[in-house]
CSV table of C-alpha atoms and ligand atoms in Angstrom, one decimal:
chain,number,residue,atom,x,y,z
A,1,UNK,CA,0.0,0.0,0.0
A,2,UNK,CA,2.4,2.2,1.2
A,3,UNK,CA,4.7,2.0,-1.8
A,4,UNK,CA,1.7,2.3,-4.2
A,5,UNK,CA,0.9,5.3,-2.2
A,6,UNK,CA,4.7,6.6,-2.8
A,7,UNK,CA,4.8,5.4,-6.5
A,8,UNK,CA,2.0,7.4,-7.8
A,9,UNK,CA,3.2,10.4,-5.1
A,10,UNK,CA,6.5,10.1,-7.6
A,11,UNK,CA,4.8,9.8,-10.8
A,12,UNK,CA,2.0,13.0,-9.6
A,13,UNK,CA,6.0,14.6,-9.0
A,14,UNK,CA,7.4,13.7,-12.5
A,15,UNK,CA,4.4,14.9,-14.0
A,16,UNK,CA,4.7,18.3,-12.6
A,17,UNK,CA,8.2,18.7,-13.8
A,18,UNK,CA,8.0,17.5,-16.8
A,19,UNK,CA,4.7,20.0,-17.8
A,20,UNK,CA,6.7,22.4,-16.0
A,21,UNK,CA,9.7,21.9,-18.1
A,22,UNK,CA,7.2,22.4,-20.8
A,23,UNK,CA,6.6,25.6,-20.3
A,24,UNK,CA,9.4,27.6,-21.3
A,25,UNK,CA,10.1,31.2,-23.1
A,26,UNK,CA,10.0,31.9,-26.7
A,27,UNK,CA,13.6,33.9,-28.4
A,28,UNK,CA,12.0,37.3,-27.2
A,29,UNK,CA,12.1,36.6,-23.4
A,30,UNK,CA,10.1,39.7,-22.6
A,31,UNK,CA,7.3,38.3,-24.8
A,32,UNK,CA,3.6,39.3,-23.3
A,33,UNK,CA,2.1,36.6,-21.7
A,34,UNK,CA,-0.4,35.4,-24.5
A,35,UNK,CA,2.7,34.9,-26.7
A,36,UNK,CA,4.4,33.0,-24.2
A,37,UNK,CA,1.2,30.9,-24.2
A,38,UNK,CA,1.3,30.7,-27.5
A,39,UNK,CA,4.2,29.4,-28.0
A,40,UNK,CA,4.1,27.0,-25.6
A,41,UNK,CA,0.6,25.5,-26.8
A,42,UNK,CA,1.6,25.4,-30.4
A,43,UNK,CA,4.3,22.7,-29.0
A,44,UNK,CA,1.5,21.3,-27.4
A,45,UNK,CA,-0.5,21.2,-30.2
A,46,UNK,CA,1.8,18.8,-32.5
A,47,UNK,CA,0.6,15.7,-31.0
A,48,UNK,CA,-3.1,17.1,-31.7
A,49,UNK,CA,-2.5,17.7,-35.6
A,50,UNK,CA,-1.8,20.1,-38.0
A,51,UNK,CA,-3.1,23.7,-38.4
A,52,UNK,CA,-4.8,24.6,-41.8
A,53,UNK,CA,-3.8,27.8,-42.6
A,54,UNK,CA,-5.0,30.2,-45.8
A,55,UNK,CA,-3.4,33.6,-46.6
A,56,UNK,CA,-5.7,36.5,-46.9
A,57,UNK,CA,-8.5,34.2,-46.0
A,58,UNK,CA,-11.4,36.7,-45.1
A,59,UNK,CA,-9.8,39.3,-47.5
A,60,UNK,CA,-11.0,38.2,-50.3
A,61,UNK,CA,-11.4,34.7,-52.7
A,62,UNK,CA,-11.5,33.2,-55.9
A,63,UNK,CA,-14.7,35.5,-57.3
A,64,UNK,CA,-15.1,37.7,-54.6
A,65,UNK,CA,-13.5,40.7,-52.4
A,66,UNK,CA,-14.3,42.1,-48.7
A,67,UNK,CA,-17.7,40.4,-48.2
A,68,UNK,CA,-18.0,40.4,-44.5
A,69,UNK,CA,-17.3,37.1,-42.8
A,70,UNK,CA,-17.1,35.3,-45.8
A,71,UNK,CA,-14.0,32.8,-46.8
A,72,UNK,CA,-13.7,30.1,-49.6
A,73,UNK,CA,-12.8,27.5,-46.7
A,74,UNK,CA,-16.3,28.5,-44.7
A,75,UNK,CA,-17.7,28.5,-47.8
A,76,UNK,CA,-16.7,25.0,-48.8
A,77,UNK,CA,-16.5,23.6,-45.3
A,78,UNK,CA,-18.6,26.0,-42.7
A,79,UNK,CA,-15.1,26.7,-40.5
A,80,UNK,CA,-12.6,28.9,-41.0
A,81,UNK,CA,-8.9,28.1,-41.3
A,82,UNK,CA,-7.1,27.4,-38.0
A,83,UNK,CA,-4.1,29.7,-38.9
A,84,UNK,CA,-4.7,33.2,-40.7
A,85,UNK,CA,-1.4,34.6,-43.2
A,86,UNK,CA,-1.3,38.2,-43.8
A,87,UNK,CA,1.1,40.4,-45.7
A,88,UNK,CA,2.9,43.6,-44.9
A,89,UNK,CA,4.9,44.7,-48.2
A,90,UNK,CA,4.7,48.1,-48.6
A,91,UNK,CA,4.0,49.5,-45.4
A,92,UNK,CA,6.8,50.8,-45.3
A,93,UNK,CA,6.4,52.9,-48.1
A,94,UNK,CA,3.5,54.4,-46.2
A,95,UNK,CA,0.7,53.1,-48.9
A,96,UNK,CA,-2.9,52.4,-47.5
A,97,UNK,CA,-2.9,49.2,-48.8
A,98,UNK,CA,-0.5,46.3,-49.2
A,99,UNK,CA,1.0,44.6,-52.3
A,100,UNK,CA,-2.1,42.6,-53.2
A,101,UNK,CA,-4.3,45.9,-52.3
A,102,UNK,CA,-5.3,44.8,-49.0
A,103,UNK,CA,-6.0,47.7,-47.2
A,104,UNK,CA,-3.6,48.4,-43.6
A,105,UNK,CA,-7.0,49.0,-41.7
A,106,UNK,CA,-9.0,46.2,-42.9
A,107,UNK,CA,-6.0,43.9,-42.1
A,108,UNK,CA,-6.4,45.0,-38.4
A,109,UNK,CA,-9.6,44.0,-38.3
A,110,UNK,CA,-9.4,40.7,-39.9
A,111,UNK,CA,-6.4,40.3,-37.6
A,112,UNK,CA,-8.4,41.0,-34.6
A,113,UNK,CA,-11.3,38.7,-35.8
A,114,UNK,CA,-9.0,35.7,-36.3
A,115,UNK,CA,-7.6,36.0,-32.9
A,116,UNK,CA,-10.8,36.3,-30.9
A,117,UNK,CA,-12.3,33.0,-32.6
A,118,UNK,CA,-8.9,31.7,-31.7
A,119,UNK,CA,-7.3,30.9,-34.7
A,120,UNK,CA,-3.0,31.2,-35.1
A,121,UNK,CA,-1.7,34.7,-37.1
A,122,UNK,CA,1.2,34.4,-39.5
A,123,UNK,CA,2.9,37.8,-41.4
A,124,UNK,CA,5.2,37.9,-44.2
A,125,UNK,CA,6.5,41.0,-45.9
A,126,UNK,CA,7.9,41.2,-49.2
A,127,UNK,CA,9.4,44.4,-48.9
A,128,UNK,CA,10.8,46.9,-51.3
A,129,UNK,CA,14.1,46.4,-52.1
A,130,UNK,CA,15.8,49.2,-49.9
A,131,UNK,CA,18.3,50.2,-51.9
A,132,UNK,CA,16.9,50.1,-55.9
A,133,UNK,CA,13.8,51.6,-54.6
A,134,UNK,CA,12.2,48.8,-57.1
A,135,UNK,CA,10.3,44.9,-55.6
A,136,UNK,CA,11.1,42.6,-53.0
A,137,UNK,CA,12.2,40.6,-56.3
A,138,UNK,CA,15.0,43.0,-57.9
A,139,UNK,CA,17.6,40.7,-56.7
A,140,UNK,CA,20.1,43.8,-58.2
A,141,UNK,CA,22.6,45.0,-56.9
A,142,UNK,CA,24.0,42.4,-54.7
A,143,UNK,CA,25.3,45.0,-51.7
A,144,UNK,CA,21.7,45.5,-50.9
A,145,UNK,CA,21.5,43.4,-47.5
A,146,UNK,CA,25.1,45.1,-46.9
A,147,UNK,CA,23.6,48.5,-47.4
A,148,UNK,CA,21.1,48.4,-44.5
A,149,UNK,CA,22.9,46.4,-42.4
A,150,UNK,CA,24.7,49.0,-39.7
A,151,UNK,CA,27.2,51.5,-41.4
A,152,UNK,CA,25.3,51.0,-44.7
A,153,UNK,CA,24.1,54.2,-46.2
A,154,UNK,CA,20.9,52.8,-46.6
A,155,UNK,CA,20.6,51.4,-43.1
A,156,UNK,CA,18.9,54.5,-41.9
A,157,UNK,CA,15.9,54.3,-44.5
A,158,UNK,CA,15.7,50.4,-43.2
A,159,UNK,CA,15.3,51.4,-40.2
A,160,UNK,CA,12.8,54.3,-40.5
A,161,UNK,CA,11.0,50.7,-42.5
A,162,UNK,CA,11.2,48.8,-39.0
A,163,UNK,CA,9.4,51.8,-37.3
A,164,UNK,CA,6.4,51.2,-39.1
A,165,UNK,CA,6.2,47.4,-39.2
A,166,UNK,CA,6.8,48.4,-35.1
A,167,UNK,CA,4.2,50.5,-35.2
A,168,UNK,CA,1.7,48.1,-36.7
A,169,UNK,CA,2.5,45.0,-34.8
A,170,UNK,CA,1.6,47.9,-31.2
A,171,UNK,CA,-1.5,48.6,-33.1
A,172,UNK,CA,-2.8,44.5,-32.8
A,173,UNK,CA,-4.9,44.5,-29.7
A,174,UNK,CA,-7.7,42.4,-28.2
A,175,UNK,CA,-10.4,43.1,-26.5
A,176,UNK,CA,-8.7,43.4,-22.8
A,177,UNK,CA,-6.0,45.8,-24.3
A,178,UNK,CA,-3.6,42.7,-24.9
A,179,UNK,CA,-1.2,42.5,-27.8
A,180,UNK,CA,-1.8,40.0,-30.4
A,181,UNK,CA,0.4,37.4,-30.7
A,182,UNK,CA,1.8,37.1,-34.3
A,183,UNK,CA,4.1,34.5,-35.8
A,184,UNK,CA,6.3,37.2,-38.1
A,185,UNK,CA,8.6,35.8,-40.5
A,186,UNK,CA,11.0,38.0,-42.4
A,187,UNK,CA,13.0,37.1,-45.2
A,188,UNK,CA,11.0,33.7,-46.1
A,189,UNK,CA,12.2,31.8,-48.8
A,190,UNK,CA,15.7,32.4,-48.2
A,191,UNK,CA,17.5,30.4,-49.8
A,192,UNK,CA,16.3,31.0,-53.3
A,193,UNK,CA,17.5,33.9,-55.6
A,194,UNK,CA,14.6,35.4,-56.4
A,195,UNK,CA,14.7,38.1,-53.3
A,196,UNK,CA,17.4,40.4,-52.4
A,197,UNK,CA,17.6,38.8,-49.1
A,198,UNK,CA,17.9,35.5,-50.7
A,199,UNK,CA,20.2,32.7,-51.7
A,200,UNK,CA,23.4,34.1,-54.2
A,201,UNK,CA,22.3,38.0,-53.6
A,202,UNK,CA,24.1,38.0,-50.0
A,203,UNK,CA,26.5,35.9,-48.1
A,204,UNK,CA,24.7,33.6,-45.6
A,205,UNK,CA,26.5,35.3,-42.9
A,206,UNK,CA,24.9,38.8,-44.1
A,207,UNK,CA,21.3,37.6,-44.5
A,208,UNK,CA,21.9,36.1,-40.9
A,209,UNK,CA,23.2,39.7,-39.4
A,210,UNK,CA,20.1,41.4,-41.1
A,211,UNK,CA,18.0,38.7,-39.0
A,212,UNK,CA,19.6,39.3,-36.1
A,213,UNK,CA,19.6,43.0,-36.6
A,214,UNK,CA,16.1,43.4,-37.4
A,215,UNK,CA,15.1,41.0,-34.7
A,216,UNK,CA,16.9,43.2,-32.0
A,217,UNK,CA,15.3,46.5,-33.7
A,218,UNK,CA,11.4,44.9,-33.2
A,219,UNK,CA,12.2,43.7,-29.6
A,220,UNK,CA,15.0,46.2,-28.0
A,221,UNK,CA,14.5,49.4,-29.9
A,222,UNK,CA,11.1,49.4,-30.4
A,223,UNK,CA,10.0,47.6,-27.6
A,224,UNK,CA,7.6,44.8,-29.7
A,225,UNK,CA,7.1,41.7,-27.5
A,226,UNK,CA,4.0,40.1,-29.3
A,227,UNK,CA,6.4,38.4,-31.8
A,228,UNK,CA,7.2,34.8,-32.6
A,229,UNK,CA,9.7,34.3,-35.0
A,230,UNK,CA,9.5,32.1,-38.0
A,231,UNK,CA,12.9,31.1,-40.2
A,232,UNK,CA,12.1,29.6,-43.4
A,233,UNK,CA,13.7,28.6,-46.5
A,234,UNK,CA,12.8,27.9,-49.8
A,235,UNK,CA,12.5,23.6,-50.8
A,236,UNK,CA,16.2,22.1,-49.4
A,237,UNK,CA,17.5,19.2,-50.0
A,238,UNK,CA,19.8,18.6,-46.8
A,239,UNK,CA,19.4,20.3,-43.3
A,240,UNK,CA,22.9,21.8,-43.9
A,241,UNK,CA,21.3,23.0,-46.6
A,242,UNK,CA,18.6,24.2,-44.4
A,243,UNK,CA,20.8,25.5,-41.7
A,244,UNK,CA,23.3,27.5,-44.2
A,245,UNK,CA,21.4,31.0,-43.2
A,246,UNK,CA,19.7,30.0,-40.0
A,247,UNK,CA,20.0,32.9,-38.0
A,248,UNK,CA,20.9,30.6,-34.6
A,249,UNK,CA,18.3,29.0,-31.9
A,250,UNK,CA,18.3,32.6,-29.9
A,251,UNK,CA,16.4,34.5,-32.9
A,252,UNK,CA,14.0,31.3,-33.9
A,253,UNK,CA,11.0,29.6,-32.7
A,254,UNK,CA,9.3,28.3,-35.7
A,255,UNK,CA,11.2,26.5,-38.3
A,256,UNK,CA,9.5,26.0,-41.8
A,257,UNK,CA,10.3,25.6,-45.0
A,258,UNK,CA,7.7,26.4,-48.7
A,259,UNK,CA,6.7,24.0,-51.0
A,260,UNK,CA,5.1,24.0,-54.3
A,261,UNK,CA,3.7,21.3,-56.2
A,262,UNK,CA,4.8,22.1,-60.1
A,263,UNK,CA,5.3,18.7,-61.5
A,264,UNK,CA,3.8,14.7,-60.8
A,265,UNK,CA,2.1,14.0,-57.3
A,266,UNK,CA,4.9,11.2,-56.9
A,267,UNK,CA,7.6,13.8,-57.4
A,268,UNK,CA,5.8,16.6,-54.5
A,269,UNK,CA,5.4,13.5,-51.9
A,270,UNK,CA,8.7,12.2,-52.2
A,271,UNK,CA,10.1,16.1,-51.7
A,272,UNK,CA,7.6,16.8,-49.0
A,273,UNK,CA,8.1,14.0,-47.2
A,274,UNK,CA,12.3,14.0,-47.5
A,275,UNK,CA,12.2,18.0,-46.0
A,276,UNK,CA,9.8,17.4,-43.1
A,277,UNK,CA,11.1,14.2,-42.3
A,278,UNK,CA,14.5,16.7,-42.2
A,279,UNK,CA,12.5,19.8,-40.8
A,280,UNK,CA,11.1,17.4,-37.9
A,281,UNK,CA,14.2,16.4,-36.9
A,282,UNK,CA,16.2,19.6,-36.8
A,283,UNK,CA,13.4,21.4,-34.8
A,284,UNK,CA,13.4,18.5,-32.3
A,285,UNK,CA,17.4,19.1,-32.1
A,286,UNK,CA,16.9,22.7,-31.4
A,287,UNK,CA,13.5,22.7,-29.5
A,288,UNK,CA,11.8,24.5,-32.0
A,289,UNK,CA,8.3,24.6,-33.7
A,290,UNK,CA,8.0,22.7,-37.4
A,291,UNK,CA,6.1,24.5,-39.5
A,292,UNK,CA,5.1,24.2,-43.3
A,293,UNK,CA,5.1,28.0,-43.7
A,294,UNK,CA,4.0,28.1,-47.3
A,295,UNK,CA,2.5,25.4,-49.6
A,296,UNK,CA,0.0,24.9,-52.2
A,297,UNK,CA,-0.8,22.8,-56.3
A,298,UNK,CA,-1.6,26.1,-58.2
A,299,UNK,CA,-5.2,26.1,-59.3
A,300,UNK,CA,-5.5,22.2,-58.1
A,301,UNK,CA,-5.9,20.4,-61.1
A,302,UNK,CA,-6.1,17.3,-59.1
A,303,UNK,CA,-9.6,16.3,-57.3
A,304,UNK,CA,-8.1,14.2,-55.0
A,305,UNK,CA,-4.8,16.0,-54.1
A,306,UNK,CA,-5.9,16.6,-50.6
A,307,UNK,CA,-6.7,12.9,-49.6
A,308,UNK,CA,-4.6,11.7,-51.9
A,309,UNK,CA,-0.9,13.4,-52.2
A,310,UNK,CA,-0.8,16.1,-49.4
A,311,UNK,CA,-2.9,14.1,-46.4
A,312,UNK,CA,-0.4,11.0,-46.3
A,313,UNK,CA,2.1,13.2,-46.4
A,314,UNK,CA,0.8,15.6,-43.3
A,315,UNK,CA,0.0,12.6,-41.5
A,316,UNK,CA,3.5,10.7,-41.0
A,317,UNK,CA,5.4,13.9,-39.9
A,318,UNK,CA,4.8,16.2,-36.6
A,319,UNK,CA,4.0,20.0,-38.1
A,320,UNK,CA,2.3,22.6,-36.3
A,321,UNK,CA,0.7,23.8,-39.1
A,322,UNK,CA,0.6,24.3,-42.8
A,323,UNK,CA,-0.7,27.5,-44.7
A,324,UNK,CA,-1.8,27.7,-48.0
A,325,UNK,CA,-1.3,30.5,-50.2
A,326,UNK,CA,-3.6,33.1,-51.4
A,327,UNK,CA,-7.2,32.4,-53.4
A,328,UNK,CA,-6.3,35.7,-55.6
A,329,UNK,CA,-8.6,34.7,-58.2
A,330,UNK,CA,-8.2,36.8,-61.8
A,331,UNK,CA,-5.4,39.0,-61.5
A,332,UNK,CA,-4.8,41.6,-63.0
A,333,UNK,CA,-2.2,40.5,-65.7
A,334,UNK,CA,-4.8,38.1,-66.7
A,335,UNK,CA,-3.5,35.0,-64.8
A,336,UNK,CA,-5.2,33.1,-62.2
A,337,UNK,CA,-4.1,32.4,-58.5
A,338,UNK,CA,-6.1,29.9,-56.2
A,339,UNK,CA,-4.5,27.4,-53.8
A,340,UNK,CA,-7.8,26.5,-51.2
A,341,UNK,CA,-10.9,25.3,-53.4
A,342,UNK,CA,-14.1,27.1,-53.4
A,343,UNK,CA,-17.4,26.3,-53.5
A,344,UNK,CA,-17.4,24.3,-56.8
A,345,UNK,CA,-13.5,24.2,-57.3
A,346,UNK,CA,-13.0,20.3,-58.5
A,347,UNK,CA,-11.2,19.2,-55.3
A,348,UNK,CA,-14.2,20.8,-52.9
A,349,UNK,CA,-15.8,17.2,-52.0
A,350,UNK,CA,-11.6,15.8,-51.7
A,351,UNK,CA,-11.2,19.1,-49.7
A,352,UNK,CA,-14.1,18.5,-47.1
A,353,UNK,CA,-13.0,15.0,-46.5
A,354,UNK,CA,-9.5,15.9,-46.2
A,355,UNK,CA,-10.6,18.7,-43.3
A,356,UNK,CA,-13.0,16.2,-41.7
A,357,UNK,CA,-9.7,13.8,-41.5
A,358,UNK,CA,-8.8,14.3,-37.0
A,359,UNK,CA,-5.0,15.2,-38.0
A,360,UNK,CA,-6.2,18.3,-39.5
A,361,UNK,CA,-7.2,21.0,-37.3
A,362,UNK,CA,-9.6,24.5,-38.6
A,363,UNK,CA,-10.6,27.0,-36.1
A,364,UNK,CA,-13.2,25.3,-34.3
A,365,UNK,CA,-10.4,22.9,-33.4
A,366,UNK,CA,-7.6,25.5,-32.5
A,367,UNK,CA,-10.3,27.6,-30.5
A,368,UNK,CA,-10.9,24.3,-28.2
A,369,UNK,CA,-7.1,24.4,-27.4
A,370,UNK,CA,-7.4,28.2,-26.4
A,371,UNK,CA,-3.7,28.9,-27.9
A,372,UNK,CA,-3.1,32.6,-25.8
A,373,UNK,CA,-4.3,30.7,-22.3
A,374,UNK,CA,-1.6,29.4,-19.9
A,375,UNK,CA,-2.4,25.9,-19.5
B,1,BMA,C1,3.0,35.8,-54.7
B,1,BMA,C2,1.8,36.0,-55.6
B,1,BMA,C3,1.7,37.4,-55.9
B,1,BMA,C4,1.7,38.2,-54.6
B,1,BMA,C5,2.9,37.9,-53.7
B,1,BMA,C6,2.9,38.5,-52.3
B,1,BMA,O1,3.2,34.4,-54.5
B,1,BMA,O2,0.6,35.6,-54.9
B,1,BMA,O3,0.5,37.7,-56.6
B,1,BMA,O4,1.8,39.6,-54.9
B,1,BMA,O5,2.9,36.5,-53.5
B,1,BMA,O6,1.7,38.2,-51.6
């Protein structure tokens, strides 16, 4: 008696710790409290499933813009994505509206609405590129990450950039005053070329001071603490690939990687799986979050991708959560974006059983786990 009495004493003990050591602080360790949470319950979360995410989700879809409440995943599936992407690229030229004319203000609110039903909220920023004055994809010249790095003669007008994307992360509040928690990450897709923060445009040590250095700005200089931060590369092939520009475990806490599918299903699975398989471990190395930060089959072609090529792949690695691009819909050069279907896309029936599937988690699901509550 007495030594069951003791056993399950010890085991009530180990149990403490170990939730204890559970808890712990994100890279920013004068993060508010709801990011702390945050982070802590997205590494919960991996043994519950994975996240759907959609950029721009209640922005706009494939054949419609700003209808209130509406989205192409309620639409096809009556919930709304677990995990909301927006975009900040050209905020800091002061425009009203971003790069895919979402307006600043309507972002806010969307931002706002995402977070009180609970769901996760991821930003990118294609930015300008500082010193050509031209798109986050003039690549030309290469000194560009040099010039706003400290000492560069552009690293003033950089800076006066950080002030606003400062200024807009304060401006995220709840209902109680609290900051929104955001999962911000700068300079995605690194590895490639196609950036002037990526790949052959800077040395990896340059791209990994910029990190640092814009990191630091946020969170010393401007005093932003609602920030997680999210490294991501490009498709890799080994994780010193992966690792070549990775900014170090004091500037991270979610490590993804984006994916595209452009050629056979066969070809998408075996890639997918090969980088999470090496994504899951390196993020269990360094204690980190796996994320699939980016991902989507252009215009889905295939009515049984979701069941068929991207669920079996989801389902045999740990990933917090997965977001798919935007559903721009005509553009206008003429061409057509959509990544999510819509209510009689081709893959909409494939889509509903893929959601219905328990790995995959929309915001019904992420709102049960109350992500910005200590637990
Ligand atoms: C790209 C496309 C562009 C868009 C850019 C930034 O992948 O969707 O149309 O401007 O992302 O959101």
């Amino acid at each position: 008696m007495k030594k069951t009495v003791l056993l399950s004493a010890l085991s009530v003990l180990f149990i403490t710790i170990n939730s204890a050591a559970q808890n712990s602080l994100p890279c920013d360790k004068q993060a508010t409290p709801e990011t702390i949470n945050l982070y802590n319950n997205l590494k919960k979360s991996l043994d519950k499933g994975v996240m759907l995410g959609h950029q721009d989700d209640l922005a706009y879809g494939v054949n419609w813009k700003y209808e209130d409440g509406r989205s192409d995943i309620k639409d096809v599936t009556g919930d709304y994505p677990a995990v909301m992407g927006f975009e900040l690229g050209r905020l800091e030229l002061d425009h009203a509206v971003n790069l895919d004319s979402v307006p600043f203000d309507k972002m806010r609110l969307f931002i706002k609405d995402a977070y009180q039903h609970g769901s996760v909220i991821t930003i990118s920023w294609h930015l300008n590129n500082p010193l050509t004055g031209q798109t986050a994809w003039d690549p030309s010249p290469k000194e560009t990450v040099a010039s706003i790095l400290p000492g560069g003669e552009k690293n003033a007008l950089y800076n006066s950039w950080l002030d606003k994307v400062a200024a807009f992360f304060l401006s995220l509040k709840g209902n109680n005053g609290e900051y929104i928690p955001i999962i911000f990450r700068p300079f995605h897709e690194l590895n490639g070329s196609w950036f002037w923060w990526g790949g052959k445009n800077c040395t990896p040590d340059e791209i990994k001071q910029l990190y640092q250095y814009t990191e630091k700005y946020l969170r010393d200089t401007k005093g932003v603490h609602n920030l997680l931060y999210a490294f991501n590369t490009d498709v890799f092939h080994t994780a010193d690939e992966y690792l070549e520009r990775f900014p170090g475990d004091d500037f991270t806490d979610v490590l993804g990687f984006d994916t595209y599918q452009r050629n056979g299903n066969e070809q998408f699975m075996q890639s997918a799986n090969n980088m999470l398989a090496t994504l899951d471990s390196i993020a269990f190395a360094h204690n980190k979050i796996p994320a699939l930060t980016e991902f989507g089959y252009g215009s889905l072609p295939d009515s049984t991708w979701w069941t068929n090529v991207l669920l079996p792949v989801l389902k045999t690695h740990t990933t917090a959560y997965a977001l798919a691009w935007r559903n721009a819909g005509k553009k206008k050069d003429g061409s057509t974006e959509f990544y999510m279907p819509y209510k009689g896309q081709a893959s909409e029936k494939d889509f509903i059983a893929f959601c219905n599937d328990e790995k995959i988690l929309l915001q019904k699901d992420a709102a049960k786990e109350k992500l910005y509550q200590k637990h």
